[in-house]
PDB file of C-alpha atoms in Angstrom:
ATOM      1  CA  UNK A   1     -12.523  -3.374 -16.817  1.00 92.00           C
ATOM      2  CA  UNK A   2      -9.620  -1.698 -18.320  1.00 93.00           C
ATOM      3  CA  UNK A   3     -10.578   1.989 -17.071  1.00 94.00           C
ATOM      4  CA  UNK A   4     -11.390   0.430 -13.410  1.00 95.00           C
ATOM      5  CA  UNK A   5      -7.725  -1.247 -13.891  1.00 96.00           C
ATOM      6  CA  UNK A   6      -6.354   2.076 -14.836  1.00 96.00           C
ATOM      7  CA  UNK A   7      -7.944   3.656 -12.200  1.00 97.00           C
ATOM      8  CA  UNK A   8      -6.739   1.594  -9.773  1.00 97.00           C
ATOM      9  CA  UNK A   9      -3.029   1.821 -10.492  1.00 97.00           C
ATOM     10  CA  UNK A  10      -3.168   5.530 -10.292  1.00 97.00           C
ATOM     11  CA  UNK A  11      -4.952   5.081  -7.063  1.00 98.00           C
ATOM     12  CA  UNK A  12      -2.335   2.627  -5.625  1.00 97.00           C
ATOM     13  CA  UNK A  13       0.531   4.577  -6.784  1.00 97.00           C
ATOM     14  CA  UNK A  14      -0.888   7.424  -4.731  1.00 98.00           C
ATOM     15  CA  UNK A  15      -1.553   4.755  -1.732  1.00 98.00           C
ATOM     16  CA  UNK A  16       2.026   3.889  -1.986  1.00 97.00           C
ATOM     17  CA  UNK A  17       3.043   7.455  -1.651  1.00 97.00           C
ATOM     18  CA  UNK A  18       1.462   8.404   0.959  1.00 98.00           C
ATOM     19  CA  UNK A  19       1.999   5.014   2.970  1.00 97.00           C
ATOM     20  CA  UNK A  20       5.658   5.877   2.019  1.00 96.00           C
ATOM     21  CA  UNK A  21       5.236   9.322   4.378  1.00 97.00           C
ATOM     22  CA  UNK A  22       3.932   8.232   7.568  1.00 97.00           C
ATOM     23  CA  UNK A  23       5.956   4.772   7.233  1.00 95.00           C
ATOM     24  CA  UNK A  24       9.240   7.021   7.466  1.00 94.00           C
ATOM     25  CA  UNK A  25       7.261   8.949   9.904  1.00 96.00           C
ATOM     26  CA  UNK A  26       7.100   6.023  12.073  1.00 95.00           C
ATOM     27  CA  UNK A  27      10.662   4.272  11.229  1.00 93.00           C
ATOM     28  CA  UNK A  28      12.337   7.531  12.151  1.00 93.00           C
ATOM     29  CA  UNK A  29      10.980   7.692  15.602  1.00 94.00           C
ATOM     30  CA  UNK A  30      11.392   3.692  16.522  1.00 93.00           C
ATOM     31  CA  UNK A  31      14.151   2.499  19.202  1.00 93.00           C
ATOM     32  CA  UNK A  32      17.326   2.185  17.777  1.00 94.00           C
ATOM     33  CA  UNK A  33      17.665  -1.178  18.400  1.00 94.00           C
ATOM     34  CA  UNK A  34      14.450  -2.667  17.105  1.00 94.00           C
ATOM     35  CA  UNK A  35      15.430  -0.703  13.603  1.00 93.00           C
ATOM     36  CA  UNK A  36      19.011  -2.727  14.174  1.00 94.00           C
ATOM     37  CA  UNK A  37      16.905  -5.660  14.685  1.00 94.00           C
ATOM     38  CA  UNK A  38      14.740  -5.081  11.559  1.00 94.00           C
ATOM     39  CA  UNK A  39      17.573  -4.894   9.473  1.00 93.00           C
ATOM     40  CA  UNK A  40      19.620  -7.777  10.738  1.00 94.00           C
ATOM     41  CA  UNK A  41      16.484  -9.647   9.822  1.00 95.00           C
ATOM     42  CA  UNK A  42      16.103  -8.509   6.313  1.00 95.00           C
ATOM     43  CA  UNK A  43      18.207 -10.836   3.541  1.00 94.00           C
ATOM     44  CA  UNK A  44      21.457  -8.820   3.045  1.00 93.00           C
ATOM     45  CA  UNK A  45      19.605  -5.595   4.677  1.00 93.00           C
ATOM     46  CA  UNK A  46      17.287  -5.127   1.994  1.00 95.00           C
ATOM     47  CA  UNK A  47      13.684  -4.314   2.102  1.00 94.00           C
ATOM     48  CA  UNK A  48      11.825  -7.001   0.221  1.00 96.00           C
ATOM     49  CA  UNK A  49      11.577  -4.416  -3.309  1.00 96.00           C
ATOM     50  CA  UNK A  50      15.154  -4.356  -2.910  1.00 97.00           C
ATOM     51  CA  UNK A  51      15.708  -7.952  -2.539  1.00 97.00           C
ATOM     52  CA  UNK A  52      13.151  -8.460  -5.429  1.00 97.00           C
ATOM     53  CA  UNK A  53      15.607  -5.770  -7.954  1.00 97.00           C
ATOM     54  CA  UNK A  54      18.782  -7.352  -6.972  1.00 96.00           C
ATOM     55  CA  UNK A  55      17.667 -10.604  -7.976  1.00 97.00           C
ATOM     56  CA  UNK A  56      16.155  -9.273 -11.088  1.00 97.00           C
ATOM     57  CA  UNK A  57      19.732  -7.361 -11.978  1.00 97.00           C
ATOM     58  CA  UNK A  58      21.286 -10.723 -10.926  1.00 96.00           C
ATOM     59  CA  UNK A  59      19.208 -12.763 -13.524  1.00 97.00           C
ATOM     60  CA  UNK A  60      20.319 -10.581 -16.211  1.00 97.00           C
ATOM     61  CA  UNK A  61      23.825 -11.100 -14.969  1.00 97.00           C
ATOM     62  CA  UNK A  62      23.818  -6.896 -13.656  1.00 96.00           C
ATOM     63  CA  UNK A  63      24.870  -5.701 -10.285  1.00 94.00           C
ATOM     64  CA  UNK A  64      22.834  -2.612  -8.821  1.00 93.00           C
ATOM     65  CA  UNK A  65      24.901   0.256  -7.458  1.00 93.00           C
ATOM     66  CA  UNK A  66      24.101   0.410  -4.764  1.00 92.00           C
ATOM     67  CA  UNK A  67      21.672  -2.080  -3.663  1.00 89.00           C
ATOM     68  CA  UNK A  68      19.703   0.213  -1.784  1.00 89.00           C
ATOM     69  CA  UNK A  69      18.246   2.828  -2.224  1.00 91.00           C
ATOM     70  CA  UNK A  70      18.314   2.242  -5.791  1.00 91.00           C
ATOM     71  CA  UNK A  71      15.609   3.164  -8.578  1.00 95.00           C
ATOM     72  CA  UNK A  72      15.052   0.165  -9.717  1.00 96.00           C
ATOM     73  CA  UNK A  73      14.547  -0.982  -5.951  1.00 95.00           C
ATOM     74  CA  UNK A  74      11.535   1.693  -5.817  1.00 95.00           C
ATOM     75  CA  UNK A  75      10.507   0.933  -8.654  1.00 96.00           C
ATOM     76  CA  UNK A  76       9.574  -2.345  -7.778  1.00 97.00           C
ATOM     77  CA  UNK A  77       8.226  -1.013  -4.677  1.00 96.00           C
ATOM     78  CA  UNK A  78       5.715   1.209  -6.679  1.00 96.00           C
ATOM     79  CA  UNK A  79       5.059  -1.599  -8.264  1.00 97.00           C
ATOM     80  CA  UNK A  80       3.698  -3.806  -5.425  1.00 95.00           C
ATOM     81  CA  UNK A  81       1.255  -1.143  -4.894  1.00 94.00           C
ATOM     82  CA  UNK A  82       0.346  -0.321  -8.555  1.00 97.00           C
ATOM     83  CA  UNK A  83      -0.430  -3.959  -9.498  1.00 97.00           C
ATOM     84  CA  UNK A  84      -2.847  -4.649  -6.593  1.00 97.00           C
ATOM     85  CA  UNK A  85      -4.806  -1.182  -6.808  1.00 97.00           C
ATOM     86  CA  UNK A  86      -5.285  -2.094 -10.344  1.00 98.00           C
ATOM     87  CA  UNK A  87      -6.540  -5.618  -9.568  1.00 96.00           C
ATOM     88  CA  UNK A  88      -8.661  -3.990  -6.669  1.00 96.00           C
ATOM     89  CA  UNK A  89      -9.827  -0.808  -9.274  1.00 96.00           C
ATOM     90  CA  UNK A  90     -11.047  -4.246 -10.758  1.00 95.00           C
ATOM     91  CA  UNK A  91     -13.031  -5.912  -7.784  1.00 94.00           C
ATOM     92  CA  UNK A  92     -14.127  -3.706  -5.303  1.00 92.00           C
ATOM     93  CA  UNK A  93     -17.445  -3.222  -7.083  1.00 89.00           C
ATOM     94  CA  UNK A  94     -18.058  -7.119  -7.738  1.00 91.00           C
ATOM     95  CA  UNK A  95     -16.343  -8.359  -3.972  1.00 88.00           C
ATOM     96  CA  UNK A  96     -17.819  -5.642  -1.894  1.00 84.00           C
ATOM     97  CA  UNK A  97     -16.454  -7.450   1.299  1.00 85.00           C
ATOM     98  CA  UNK A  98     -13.072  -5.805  -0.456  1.00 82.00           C
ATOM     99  CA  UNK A  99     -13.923  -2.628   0.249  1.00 80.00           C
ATOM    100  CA  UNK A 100     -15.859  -2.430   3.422  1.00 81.00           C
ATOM    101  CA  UNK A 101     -14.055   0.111   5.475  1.00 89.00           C
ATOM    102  CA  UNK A 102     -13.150   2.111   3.142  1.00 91.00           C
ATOM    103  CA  UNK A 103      -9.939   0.183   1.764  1.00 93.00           C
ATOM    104  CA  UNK A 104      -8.995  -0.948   5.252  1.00 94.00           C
ATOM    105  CA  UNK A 105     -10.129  -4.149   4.389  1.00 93.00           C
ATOM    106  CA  UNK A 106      -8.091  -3.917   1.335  1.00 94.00           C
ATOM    107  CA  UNK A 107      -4.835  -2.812   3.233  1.00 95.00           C
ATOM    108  CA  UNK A 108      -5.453  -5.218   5.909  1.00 95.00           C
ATOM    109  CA  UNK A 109      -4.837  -8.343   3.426  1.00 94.00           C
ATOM    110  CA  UNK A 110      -2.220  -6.601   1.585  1.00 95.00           C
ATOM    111  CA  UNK A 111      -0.166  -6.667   4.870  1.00 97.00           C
ATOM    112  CA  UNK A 112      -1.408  -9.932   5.529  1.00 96.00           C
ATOM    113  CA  UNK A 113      -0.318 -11.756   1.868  1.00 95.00           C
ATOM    114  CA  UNK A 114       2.828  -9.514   1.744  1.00 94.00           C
ATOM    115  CA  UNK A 115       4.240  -8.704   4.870  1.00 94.00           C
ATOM    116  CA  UNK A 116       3.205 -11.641   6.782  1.00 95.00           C
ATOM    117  CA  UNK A 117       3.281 -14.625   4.057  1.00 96.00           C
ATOM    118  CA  UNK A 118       4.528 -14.191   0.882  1.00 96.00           C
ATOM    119  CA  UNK A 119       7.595 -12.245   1.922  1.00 96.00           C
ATOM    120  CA  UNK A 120       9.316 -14.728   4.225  1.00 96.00           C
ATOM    121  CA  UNK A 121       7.652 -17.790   1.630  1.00 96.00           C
ATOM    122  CA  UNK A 122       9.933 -16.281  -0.925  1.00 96.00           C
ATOM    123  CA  UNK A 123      12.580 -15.193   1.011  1.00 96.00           C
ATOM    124  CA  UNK A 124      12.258 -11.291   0.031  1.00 96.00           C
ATOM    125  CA  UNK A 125      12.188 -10.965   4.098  1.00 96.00           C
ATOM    126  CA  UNK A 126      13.261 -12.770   7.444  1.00 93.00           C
ATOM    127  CA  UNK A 127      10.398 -14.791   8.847  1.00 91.00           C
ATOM    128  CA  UNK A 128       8.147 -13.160  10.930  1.00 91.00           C
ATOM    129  CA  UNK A 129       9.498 -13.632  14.030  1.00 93.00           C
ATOM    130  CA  UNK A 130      13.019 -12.246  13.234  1.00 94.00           C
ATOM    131  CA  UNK A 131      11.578  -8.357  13.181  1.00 95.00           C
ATOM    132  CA  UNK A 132      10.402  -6.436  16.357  1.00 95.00           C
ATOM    133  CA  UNK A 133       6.730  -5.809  17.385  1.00 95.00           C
ATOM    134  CA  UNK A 134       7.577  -2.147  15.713  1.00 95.00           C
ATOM    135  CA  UNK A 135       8.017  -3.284  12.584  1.00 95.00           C
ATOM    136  CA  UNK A 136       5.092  -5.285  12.266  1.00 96.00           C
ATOM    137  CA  UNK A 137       2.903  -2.843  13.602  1.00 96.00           C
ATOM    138  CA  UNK A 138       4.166   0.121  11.245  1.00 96.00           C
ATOM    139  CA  UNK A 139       3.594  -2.058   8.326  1.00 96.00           C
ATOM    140  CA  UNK A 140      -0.213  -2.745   9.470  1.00 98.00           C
ATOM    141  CA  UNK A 141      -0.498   0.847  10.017  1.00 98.00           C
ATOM    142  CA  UNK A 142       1.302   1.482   6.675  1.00 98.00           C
ATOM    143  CA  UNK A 143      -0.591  -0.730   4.663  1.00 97.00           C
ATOM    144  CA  UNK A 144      -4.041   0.404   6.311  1.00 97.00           C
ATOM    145  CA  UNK A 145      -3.221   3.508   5.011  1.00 98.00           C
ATOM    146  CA  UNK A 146      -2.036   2.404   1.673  1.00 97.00           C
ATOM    147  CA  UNK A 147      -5.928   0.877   1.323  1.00 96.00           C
ATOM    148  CA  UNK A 148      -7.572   3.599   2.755  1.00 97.00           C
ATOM    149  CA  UNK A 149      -6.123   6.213   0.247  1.00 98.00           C
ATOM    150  CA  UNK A 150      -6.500   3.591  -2.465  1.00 97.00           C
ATOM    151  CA  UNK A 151      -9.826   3.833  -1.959  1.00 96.00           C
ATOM    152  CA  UNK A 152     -10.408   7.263  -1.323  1.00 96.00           C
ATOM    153  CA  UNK A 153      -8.460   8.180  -4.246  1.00 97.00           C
ATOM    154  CA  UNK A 154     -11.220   5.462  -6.458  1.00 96.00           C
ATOM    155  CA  UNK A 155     -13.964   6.623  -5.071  1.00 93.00           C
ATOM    156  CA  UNK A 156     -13.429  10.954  -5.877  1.00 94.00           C
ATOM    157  CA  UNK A 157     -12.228   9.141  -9.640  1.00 93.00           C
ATOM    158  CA  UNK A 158     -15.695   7.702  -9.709  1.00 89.00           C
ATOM    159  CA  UNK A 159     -17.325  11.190  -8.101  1.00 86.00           C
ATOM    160  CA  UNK A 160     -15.344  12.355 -11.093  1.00 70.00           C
ATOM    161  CA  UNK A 161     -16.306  10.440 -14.186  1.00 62.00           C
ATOM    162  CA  UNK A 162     -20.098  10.194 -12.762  1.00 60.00           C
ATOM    163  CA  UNK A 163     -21.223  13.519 -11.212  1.00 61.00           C
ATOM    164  CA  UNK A 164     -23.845  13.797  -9.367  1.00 63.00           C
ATOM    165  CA  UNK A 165     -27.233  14.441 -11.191  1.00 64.00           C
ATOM    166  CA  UNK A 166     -29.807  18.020 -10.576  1.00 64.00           C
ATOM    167  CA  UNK A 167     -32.182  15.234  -8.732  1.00 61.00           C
ATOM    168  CA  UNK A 168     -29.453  13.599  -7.083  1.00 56.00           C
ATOM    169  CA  UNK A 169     -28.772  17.444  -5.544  1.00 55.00           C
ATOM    170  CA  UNK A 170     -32.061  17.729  -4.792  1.00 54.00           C
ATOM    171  CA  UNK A 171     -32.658  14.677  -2.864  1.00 56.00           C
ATOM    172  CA  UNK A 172     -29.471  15.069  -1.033  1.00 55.00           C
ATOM    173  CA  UNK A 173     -30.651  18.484   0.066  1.00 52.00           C
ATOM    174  CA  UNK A 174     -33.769  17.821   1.083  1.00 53.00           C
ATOM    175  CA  UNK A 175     -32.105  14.483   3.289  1.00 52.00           C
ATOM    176  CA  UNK A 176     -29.894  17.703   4.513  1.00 51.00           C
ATOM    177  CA  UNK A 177     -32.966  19.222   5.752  1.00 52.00           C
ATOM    178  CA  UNK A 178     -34.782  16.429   7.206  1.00 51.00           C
ATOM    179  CA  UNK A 179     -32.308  15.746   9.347  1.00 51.00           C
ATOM    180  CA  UNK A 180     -32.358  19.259  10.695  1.00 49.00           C
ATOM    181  CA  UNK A 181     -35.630  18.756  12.385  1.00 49.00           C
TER     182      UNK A 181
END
Protein backbone atom coordinates (compact mmCIF):
# COMPACT_ATOMS: atom_id res chain seq x y z
CA UNK A 1 0.00 0.00 0.00
CA UNK A 2 2.80 2.26 0.74
CA UNK A 3 4.50 2.02 -2.88
CA UNK A 4 0.81 2.49 -4.53
CA UNK A 5 0.65 5.64 -1.97
CA UNK A 6 3.98 6.76 -3.18
CA UNK A 7 3.10 6.31 -6.50
CA UNK A 8 0.26 8.19 -6.37
CA UNK A 9 1.66 11.40 -4.93
CA UNK A 10 4.22 11.55 -7.63
CA UNK A 11 1.43 11.02 -10.02
CA UNK A 12 -0.76 13.84 -8.54
CA UNK A 13 2.01 16.20 -8.23
CA UNK A 14 2.47 15.77 -11.96
CA UNK A 15 -1.56 16.08 -12.37
CA UNK A 16 -1.30 19.28 -10.54
CA UNK A 17 1.31 20.54 -12.88
CA UNK A 18 -0.01 20.06 -15.75
CA UNK A 19 -3.69 21.09 -14.64
CA UNK A 20 -1.69 24.21 -13.49
CA UNK A 21 -0.78 24.85 -17.54
CA UNK A 22 -3.92 24.72 -19.33
CA UNK A 23 -5.82 26.29 -16.16
CA UNK A 24 -3.64 29.56 -16.86
CA UNK A 25 -4.22 28.70 -20.39
CA UNK A 26 -7.80 29.16 -19.92
CA UNK A 27 -7.81 32.08 -17.10
CA UNK A 28 -5.67 34.15 -19.43
CA UNK A 29 -8.07 34.14 -22.26
CA UNK A 30 -11.51 34.63 -20.04
CA UNK A 31 -13.56 38.09 -20.21
CA UNK A 32 -12.21 40.52 -18.09
CA UNK A 33 -15.01 40.88 -16.13
CA UNK A 34 -15.92 37.34 -15.21
CA UNK A 35 -12.01 37.10 -13.90
CA UNK A 36 -13.13 40.53 -11.84
CA UNK A 37 -16.04 38.59 -10.82
CA UNK A 38 -14.04 35.48 -9.76
CA UNK A 39 -11.96 37.39 -7.64
CA UNK A 40 -14.48 39.59 -5.92
CA UNK A 41 -15.90 36.23 -4.98
CA UNK A 42 -12.87 34.68 -3.51
CA UNK A 43 -12.34 35.52 0.56
CA UNK A 44 -9.87 38.49 0.50
CA UNK A 45 -8.95 37.52 -3.34
CA UNK A 46 -7.34 34.43 -2.54
CA UNK A 47 -7.56 31.15 -4.24
CA UNK A 48 -8.69 28.60 -1.71
CA UNK A 49 -4.56 27.24 -1.17
CA UNK A 50 -4.04 30.72 -0.41
CA UNK A 51 -6.80 31.17 1.94
CA UNK A 52 -5.83 27.73 3.47
CA UNK A 53 -1.71 29.26 4.07
CA UNK A 54 -2.85 32.48 5.43
CA UNK A 55 -4.82 30.90 7.98
CA UNK A 56 -2.13 28.45 8.72
CA UNK A 57 0.58 31.57 9.09
CA UNK A 58 -2.24 33.21 11.12
CA UNK A 59 -2.48 30.23 13.63
CA UNK A 60 1.09 30.42 14.29
CA UNK A 61 0.62 34.11 14.85
CA UNK A 62 2.85 34.81 11.12
CA UNK A 63 1.76 37.06 8.36
CA UNK A 64 2.65 35.86 4.67
CA UNK A 65 4.30 38.43 2.43
CA UNK A 66 2.50 38.66 0.27
CA UNK A 67 -0.54 36.65 0.50
CA UNK A 68 -0.48 35.62 -2.91
CA UNK A 69 1.42 34.25 -4.82
CA UNK A 70 3.32 33.00 -2.01
CA UNK A 71 5.24 29.53 -1.57
CA UNK A 72 3.67 28.44 1.07
CA UNK A 73 0.28 29.25 -0.84
CA UNK A 74 1.53 26.64 -3.64
CA UNK A 75 2.61 24.63 -1.53
CA UNK A 76 -0.56 23.89 -0.17
CA UNK A 77 -1.87 23.82 -3.56
CA UNK A 78 0.54 20.88 -4.47
CA UNK A 79 -0.62 19.55 -1.70
CA UNK A 80 -4.36 19.18 -2.51
CA UNK A 81 -3.26 17.24 -5.41
CA UNK A 82 -0.47 15.12 -3.78
CA UNK A 83 -2.69 13.86 -0.91
CA UNK A 84 -5.57 12.61 -3.11
CA UNK A 85 -3.29 10.90 -5.90
CA UNK A 86 -1.77 9.14 -3.05
CA UNK A 87 -5.11 8.05 -1.56
CA UNK A 88 -6.24 7.20 -5.24
CA UNK A 89 -2.45 5.36 -6.00
CA UNK A 90 -4.26 3.50 -3.04
CA UNK A 91 -7.82 2.62 -4.50
CA UNK A 92 -8.04 2.61 -7.99
CA UNK A 93 -7.21 -1.09 -8.11
CA UNK A 94 -9.77 -2.11 -5.21
CA UNK A 95 -12.77 0.77 -6.39
CA UNK A 96 -12.43 0.29 -10.07
CA UNK A 97 -15.54 2.61 -10.58
CA UNK A 98 -12.50 5.22 -9.50
CA UNK A 99 -10.81 4.85 -12.39
CA UNK A 100 -13.12 4.20 -15.23
CA UNK A 101 -12.21 6.76 -17.79
CA UNK A 102 -9.05 6.87 -17.31
CA UNK A 103 -8.91 9.27 -14.12
CA UNK A 104 -11.80 11.33 -15.41
CA UNK A 105 -13.82 9.79 -13.00
CA UNK A 106 -11.25 10.61 -10.50
CA UNK A 107 -11.00 14.38 -11.55
CA UNK A 108 -14.63 14.63 -11.90
CA UNK A 109 -15.18 14.14 -7.93
CA UNK A 110 -12.18 16.02 -7.09
CA UNK A 111 -13.93 19.11 -8.64
CA UNK A 112 -17.01 18.01 -7.24
CA UNK A 113 -15.75 17.61 -3.22
CA UNK A 114 -13.37 20.62 -3.72
CA UNK A 115 -14.52 23.10 -5.95
CA UNK A 116 -18.12 22.66 -5.55
CA UNK A 117 -18.53 21.59 -1.67
CA UNK A 118 -15.89 21.64 0.54
CA UNK A 119 -14.51 24.97 -0.56
CA UNK A 120 -17.47 27.27 0.09
CA UNK A 121 -18.37 24.62 3.41
CA UNK A 122 -15.14 25.91 4.78
CA UNK A 123 -15.05 29.13 3.54
CA UNK A 124 -11.62 28.70 1.45
CA UNK A 125 -14.04 30.11 -1.52
CA UNK A 126 -17.31 32.21 -2.22
CA UNK A 127 -20.29 29.93 -2.65
CA UNK A 128 -20.91 28.67 -5.83
CA UNK A 129 -22.99 31.01 -7.19
CA UNK A 130 -20.73 34.08 -6.54
CA UNK A 131 -18.14 32.94 -9.57
CA UNK A 132 -19.03 33.09 -13.36
CA UNK A 133 -20.00 30.07 -15.57
CA UNK A 134 -16.05 30.46 -16.68
CA UNK A 135 -14.77 29.69 -13.67
CA UNK A 136 -16.63 26.73 -12.98
CA UNK A 137 -16.16 25.31 -16.18
CA UNK A 138 -12.20 25.81 -16.23
CA UNK A 139 -12.02 24.11 -12.97
CA UNK A 140 -14.05 20.93 -14.41
CA UNK A 141 -11.83 21.06 -17.29
CA UNK A 142 -8.83 21.57 -14.94
CA UNK A 143 -9.53 18.97 -12.66
CA UNK A 144 -10.48 16.40 -15.56
CA UNK A 145 -7.19 16.87 -16.55
CA UNK A 146 -5.59 16.72 -13.20
CA UNK A 147 -7.29 12.88 -13.10
CA UNK A 148 -6.56 12.02 -16.39
CA UNK A 149 -2.72 12.61 -16.05
CA UNK A 150 -2.96 11.14 -12.56
CA UNK A 151 -3.80 8.24 -14.06
CA UNK A 152 -1.81 8.11 -16.99
CA UNK A 153 1.15 8.93 -15.06
CA UNK A 154 0.03 5.42 -12.56
CA UNK A 155 -0.59 3.42 -15.10
CA UNK A 156 3.22 3.87 -17.33
CA UNK A 157 4.58 3.54 -13.22
CA UNK A 158 2.86 0.21 -13.23
CA UNK A 159 4.03 -0.54 -17.16
CA UNK A 160 7.24 0.29 -15.35
CA UNK A 161 7.64 -1.82 -12.26
CA UNK A 162 5.76 -4.86 -14.18
CA UNK A 163 6.96 -5.16 -17.82
CA UNK A 164 5.42 -6.93 -20.03
CA UNK A 165 6.38 -10.71 -20.25
CA UNK A 166 8.07 -12.69 -23.86
CA UNK A 167 4.35 -14.39 -23.92
CA UNK A 168 2.64 -11.35 -23.10
CA UNK A 169 4.60 -9.95 -26.54
CA UNK A 170 3.65 -12.73 -28.22
CA UNK A 171 0.04 -12.76 -27.62
CA UNK A 172 -0.21 -9.12 -28.17
CA UNK A 173 1.34 -9.63 -31.57
CA UNK A 174 -0.45 -12.21 -32.74
CA UNK A 175 -3.98 -10.05 -31.46
CA UNK A 176 -1.96 -7.38 -33.80
CA UNK A 177 -2.28 -9.71 -36.58
CA UNK A 178 -5.65 -11.04 -36.21
CA UNK A 179 -7.02 -8.00 -36.44
CA UNK A 180 -5.33 -7.37 -39.75
CA UNK A 181 -7.47 -9.84 -41.52
Amino acid sequence: MLNEAIKGAVAGAAGVWVMDRIGWYMYLREDESALQREIEARPGGLDPAHVIANRLANALGKQLIPQQPNPWGIVVHFALGVMPGALYGVLRHRLPTLSQGQGVVYGLSLFMMNDEIANPLLKLSGGPRAYPWQAHARGLVEHVVLGMVTDAVLRVMDRELHPPQPHDITQTAGARSAARY
